[in-house]
PDB file of C-alpha atoms in Angstrom:
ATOM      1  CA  UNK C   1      57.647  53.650  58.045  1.00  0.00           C
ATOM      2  CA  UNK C   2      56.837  50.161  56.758  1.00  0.00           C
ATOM      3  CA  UNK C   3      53.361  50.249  54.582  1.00  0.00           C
ATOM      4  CA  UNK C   4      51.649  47.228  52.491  1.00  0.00           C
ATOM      5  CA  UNK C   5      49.519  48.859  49.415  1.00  0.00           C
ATOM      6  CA  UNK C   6      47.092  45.856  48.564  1.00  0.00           C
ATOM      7  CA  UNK C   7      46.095  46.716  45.012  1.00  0.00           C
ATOM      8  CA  UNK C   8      48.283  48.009  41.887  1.00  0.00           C
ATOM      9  CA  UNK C   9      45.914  49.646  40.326  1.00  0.00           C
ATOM     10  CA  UNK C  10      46.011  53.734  39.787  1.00  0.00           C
ATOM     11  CA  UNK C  11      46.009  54.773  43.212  1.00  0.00           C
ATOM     12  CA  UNK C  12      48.149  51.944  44.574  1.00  0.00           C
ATOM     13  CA  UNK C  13      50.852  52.805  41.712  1.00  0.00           C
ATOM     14  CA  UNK C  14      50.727  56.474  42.527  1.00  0.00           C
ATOM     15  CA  UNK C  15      50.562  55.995  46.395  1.00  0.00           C
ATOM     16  CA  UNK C  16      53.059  53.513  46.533  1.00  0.00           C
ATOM     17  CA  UNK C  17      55.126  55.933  44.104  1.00  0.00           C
ATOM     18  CA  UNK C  18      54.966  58.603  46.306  1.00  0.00           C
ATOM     19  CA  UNK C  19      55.533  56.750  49.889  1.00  0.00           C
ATOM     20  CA  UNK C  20      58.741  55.167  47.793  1.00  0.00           C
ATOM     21  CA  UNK C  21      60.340  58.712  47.433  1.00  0.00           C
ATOM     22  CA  UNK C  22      59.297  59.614  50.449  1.00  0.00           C
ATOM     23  CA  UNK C  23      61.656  56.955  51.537  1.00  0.00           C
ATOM     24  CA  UNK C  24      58.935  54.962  53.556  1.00  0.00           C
ATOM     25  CA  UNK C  25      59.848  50.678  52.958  1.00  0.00           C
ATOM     26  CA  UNK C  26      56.619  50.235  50.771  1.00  0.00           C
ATOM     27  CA  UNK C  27      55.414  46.776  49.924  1.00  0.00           C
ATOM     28  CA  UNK C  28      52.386  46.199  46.881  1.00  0.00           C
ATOM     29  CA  UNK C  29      50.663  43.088  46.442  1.00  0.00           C
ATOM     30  CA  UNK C  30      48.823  42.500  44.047  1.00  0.00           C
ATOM     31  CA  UNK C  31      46.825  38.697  42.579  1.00  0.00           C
ATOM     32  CA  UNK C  32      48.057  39.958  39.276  1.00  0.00           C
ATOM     33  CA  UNK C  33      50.949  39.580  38.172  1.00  0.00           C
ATOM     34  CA  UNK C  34      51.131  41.755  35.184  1.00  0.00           C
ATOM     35  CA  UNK C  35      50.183  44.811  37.229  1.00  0.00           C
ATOM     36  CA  UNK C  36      53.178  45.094  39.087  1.00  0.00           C
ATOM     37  CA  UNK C  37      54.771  46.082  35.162  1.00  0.00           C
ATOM     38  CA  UNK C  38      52.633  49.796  36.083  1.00  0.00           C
ATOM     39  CA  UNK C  39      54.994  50.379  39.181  1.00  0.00           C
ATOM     40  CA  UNK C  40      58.329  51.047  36.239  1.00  0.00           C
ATOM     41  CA  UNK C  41      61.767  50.414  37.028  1.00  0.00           C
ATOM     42  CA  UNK C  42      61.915  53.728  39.191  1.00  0.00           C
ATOM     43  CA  UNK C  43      59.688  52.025  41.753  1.00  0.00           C
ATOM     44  CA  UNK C  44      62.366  50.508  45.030  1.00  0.00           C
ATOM     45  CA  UNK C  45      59.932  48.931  47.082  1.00  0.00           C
ATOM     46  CA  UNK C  46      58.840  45.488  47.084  1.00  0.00           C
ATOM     47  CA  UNK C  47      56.005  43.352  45.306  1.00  0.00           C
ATOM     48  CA  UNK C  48      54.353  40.200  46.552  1.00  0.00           C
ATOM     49  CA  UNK C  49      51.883  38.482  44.511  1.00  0.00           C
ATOM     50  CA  UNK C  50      48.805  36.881  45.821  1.00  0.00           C
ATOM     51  CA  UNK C  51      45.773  38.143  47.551  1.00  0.00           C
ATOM     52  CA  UNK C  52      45.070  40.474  50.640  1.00  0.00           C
ATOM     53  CA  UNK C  53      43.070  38.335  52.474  1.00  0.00           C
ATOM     54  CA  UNK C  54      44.868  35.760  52.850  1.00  0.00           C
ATOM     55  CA  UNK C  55      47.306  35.883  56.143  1.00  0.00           C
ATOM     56  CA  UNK C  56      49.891  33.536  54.649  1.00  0.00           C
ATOM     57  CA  UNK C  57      50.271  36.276  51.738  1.00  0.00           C
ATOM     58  CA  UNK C  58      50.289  39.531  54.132  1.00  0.00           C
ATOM     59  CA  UNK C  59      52.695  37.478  56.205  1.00  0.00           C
ATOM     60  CA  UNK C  60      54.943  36.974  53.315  1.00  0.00           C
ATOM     61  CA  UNK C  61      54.170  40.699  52.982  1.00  0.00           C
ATOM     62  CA  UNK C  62      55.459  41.431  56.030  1.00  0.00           C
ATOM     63  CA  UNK C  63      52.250  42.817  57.653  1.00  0.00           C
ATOM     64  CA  UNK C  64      53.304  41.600  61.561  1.00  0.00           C
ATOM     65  CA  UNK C  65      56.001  44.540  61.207  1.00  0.00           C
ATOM     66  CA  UNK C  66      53.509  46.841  59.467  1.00  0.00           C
ATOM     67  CA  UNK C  67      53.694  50.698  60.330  1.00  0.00           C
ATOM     68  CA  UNK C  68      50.306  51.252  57.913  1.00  0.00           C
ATOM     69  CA  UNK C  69      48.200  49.013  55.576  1.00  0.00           C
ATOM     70  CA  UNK C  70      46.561  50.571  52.513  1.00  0.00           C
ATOM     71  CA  UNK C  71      43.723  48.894  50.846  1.00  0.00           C
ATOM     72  CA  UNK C  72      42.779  49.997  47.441  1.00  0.00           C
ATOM     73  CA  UNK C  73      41.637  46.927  44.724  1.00  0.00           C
ATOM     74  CA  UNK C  74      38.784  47.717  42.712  1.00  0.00           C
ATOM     75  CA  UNK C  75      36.412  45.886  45.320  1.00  0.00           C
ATOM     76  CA  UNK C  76      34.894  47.489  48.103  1.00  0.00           C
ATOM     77  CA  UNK C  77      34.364  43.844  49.876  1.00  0.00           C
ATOM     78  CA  UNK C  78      38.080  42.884  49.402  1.00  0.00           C
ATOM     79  CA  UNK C  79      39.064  45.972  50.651  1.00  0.00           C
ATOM     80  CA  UNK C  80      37.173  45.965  54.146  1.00  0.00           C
ATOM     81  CA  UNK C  81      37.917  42.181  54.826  1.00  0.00           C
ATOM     82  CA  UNK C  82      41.445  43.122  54.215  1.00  0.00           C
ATOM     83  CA  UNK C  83      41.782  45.962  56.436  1.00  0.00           C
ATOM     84  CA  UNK C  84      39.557  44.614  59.070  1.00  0.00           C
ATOM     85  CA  UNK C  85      41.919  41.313  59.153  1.00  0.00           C
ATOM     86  CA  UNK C  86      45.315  44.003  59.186  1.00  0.00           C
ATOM     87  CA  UNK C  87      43.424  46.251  61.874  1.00  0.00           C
ATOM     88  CA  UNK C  88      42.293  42.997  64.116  1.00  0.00           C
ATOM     89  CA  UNK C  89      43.954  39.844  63.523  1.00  0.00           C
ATOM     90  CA  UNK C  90      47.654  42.113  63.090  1.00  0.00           C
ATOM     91  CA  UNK C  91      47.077  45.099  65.271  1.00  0.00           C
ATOM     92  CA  UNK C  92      48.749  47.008  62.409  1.00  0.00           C
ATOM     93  CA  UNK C  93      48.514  50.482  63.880  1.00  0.00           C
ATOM     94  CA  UNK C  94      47.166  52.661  60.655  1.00  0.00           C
ATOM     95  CA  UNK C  95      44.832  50.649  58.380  1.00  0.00           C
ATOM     96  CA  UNK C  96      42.845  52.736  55.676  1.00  0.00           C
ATOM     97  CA  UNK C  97      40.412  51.045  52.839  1.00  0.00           C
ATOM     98  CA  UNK C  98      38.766  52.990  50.122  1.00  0.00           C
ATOM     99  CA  UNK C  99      35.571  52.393  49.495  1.00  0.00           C
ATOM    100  CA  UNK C 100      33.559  52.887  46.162  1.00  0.00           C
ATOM    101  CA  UNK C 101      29.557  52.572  47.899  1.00  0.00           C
ATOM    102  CA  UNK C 102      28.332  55.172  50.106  1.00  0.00           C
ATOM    103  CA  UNK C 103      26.619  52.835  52.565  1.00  0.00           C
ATOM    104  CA  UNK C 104      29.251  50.598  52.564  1.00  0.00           C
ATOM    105  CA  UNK C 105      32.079  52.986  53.938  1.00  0.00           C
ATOM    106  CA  UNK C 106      29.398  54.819  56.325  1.00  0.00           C
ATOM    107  CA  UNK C 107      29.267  51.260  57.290  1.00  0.00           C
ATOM    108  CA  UNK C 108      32.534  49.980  57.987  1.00  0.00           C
ATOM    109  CA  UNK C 109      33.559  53.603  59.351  1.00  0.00           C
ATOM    110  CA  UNK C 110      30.882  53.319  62.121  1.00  0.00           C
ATOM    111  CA  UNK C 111      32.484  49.624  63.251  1.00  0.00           C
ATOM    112  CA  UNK C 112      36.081  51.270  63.489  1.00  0.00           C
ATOM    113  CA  UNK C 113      37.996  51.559  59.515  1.00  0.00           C
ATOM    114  CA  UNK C 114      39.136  54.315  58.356  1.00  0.00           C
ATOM    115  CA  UNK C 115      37.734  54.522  55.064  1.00  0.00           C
ATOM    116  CA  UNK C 116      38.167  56.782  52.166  1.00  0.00           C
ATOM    117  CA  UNK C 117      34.910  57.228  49.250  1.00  0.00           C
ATOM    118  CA  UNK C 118      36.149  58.826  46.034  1.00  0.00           C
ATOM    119  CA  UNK C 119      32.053  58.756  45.113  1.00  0.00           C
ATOM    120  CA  UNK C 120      31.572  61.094  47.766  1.00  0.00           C
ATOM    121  CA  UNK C 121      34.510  62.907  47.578  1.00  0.00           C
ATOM    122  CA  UNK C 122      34.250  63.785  43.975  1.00  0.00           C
ATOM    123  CA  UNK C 123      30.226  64.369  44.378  1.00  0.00           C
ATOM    124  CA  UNK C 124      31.278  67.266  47.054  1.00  0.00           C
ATOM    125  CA  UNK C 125      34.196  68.655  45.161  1.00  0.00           C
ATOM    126  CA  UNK C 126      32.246  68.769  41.452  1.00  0.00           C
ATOM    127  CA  UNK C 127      29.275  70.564  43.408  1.00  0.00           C
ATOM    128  CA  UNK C 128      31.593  73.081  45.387  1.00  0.00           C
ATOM    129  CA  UNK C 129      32.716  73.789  41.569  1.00  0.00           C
ATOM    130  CA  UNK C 130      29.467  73.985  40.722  1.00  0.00           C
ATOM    131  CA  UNK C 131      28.064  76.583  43.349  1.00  0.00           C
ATOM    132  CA  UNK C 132      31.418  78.292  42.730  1.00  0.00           C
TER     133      UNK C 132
END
């Protein structure tokens, strides 16, 4: 499977770590640079450096032969204009965006995304603990 990871932060290290072994042609970009040095030498998939919204940059990418797109920067707006440009302008057939804000994934998951919130997430696993 071909998959983009748009952000190289934590979860787009481990992710693209783990779709790498998997042996799943991963591609990360990233607008910094420097944050490609967290994927390690281990890492065999390929980095492109620029920023997810712009269609030259998923092009280069290669987001037109995309089996999945991944958005997870640090901001919830990049990440839904991202994934709504890979879901609609690229048909790519499994797009997924986290999504810090509550309102904001209920949001975008009512027009279509499939979204991911670690805020909710977390709040309903650390009160199942606490109930426990």
């Amino acid at each position: 499977m071909r998959i983009i990871i748009l952000g190289c932060g934590r979860v787009g290290v481990h992710l693209a770590h783990a779709m790498d072994q998997a042996g799943h042609d991963v591609t990360v970009v990233d607008r910094n640079r420097e944050s490609f040095n967290k994927l390690g030498s281990d890492y065999g998939g390929k980095m492109v450096l620029g920023t997810g919204i712009d269609e030259d940059v998923l092009r280069k990418a290669g987001i037109e032969q995309a089996d999945a797109f991944v958005a997870v920067t640090n901001g919830d707006n990049t990440n839904a204009m991202a994934a709504q440009i890979a879901q609609h302008v690229f048909q790519v057939p499994r797009v997924v965006a986290r999504m810090y804000d509550p309102v904001r994934e209920e949001t975008y998951r009512l027009l279509g995304l499939d979204t991911v919130c670690p805020t909710v997430m977390g709040a309903v696993k650390i009160r199942e603990m606490v109930d426990a």
